[in-house]
GROMACS .gro file of C-alpha atoms in nm:
model
   85
    1MET     CA    1  14.308  -9.163  12.104
    2THR     CA    2  14.262  -9.519  12.232
    3ASN     CA    3  14.014  -9.646  12.486
    4SER     CA    4  14.137  -9.740  12.829
    5SER     CA    5  14.111 -10.106  12.932
    6SER     CA    6  13.821 -10.030  13.167
    7GLU     CA    7  13.629  -9.861  12.884
    8ARG     CA    8  13.680 -10.166  12.662
    9ARG     CA    9  13.594 -10.402  12.947
   10TYR     CA   10  13.263 -10.228  13.014
   11ASP     CA   11  13.133 -10.158  12.665
   12SER     CA   12  12.760 -10.103  12.612
   13ARG     CA   13  12.670 -10.473  12.568
   14THR     CA   14  12.870 -10.570  12.877
   15LYS     CA   15  12.703 -10.295  13.079
   16ALA     CA   16  12.360 -10.417  12.963
   17VAL     CA   17  12.433 -10.773  13.081
   18ARG     CA   18  12.567 -10.652  13.415
   19LEU     CA   19  12.262 -10.426  13.463
   20GLN     CA   20  12.031 -10.720  13.388
   21LEU     CA   21  12.214 -10.929  13.651
   22GLN     CA   22  12.189 -10.653  13.911
   23GLU     CA   23  11.816 -10.617  13.846
   24LEU     CA   24  11.761 -10.992  13.883
   25MET     CA   25  11.963 -11.005  14.204
   26LEU     CA   26  11.763 -10.714  14.344
   27ALA     CA   27  11.430 -10.863  14.238
   28TYR     CA   28  11.510 -11.192  14.410
   29SER     CA   29  11.674 -11.028  14.708
   30PRO     CA   30  11.688 -11.242  15.024
   31VAL     CA   31  11.578 -10.941  15.230
   32SER     CA   32  11.223 -10.991  15.115
   33GLN     CA   33  11.242 -11.366  15.176
   34ASN     CA   34  11.394 -11.345  15.528
   35SER     CA   35  11.596 -11.662  15.485
   36SER     CA   36  11.958 -11.721  15.586
   37ASN     CA   37  11.999 -11.980  15.308
   38ARG     CA   38  11.885 -11.730  15.047
   39ALA     CA   39  12.125 -11.474  15.193
   40ALA     CA   40  12.412 -11.722  15.155
   41PHE     CA   41  12.312 -11.794  14.794
   42ALA     CA   42  12.290 -11.420  14.725
   43GLN     CA   43  12.640 -11.372  14.866
   44ASP     CA   44  12.772 -11.647  14.636
   45ASP     CA   45  12.598 -11.486  14.339
   46GLN     CA   46  12.755 -11.149  14.420
   47LEU     CA   47  13.099 -11.311  14.433
   48VAL     CA   48  13.048 -11.475  14.092
   49PHE     CA   49  12.920 -11.142  13.959
   50ALA     CA   50  13.233 -10.964  14.085
   51GLN     CA   51  13.485 -11.226  13.967
   52HIS     CA   52  13.352 -11.315  13.623
   53VAL     CA   53  13.417 -10.998  13.424
   54PRO     CA   54  13.535 -10.970  13.063
   55VAL     CA   55  13.899 -10.891  12.996
   56GLY     CA   56  13.832 -10.676  12.692
   57GLY     CA   57  13.457 -10.634  12.654
   58TYR     CA   58  13.166 -10.847  12.544
   59GLY     CA   59  13.284 -11.164  12.373
   60SER     CA   60  13.637 -11.149  12.511
   61ALA     CA   61  13.782 -11.390  12.767
   62CYS     CA   62  13.642 -11.401  13.119
   63ALA     CA   63  13.899 -11.278  13.372
   64CYS     CA   64  13.817 -11.565  13.610
   65CYS     CA   65  13.764 -11.876  13.400
   66GLY     CA   66  13.905 -11.776  13.060
   67ARG     CA   67  13.590 -11.875  12.869
   68ARG     CA   68  13.424 -11.637  12.624
   69TRP     CA   69  13.222 -11.373  12.814
   70PRO     CA   70  12.942 -11.396  12.909
   71CYS     CA   71  13.078 -11.724  13.039
   72PRO     CA   72  12.857 -12.015  13.156
   73ARG     CA   73  12.867 -11.887  13.518
   74VAL     CA   74  12.738 -11.546  13.413
   75GLU     CA   75  12.478 -11.705  13.184
   76SER     CA   76  12.348 -11.909  13.478
   77LEU     CA   77  12.299 -11.585  13.673
   78ARG     CA   78  12.101 -11.440  13.379
   79ASP     CA   79  11.842 -11.717  13.412
   80ALA     CA   80  11.560 -11.613  13.649
   81GLY     CA   81  11.512 -11.981  13.742
   82HIS     CA   82  11.853 -11.967  13.908
   83TYR     CA   83  11.709 -11.747  14.183
   84ILE     CA   84  11.413 -11.971  14.263
   85ARG     CA   85  11.558 -12.215  14.512
   0.00000   0.00000   0.00000
């Protein structure tokens, strides 16, 4: 029995990276900062998070940019310094 494409796309390492990103986004949520600029940045981050997914799991091509996943855009979201603006 073979894995479906969604099972390959969201293997355990991919899920761990995506969970880490969600935790960072929540920790630096604009709700606590009460700033429209931070809300706009958070919206952009969510869009990048939704678009830059692996085609076939960790280390495969990114569906958006074609680079190896986690691609540079995803890596920038993994850096906590990214959220301090």
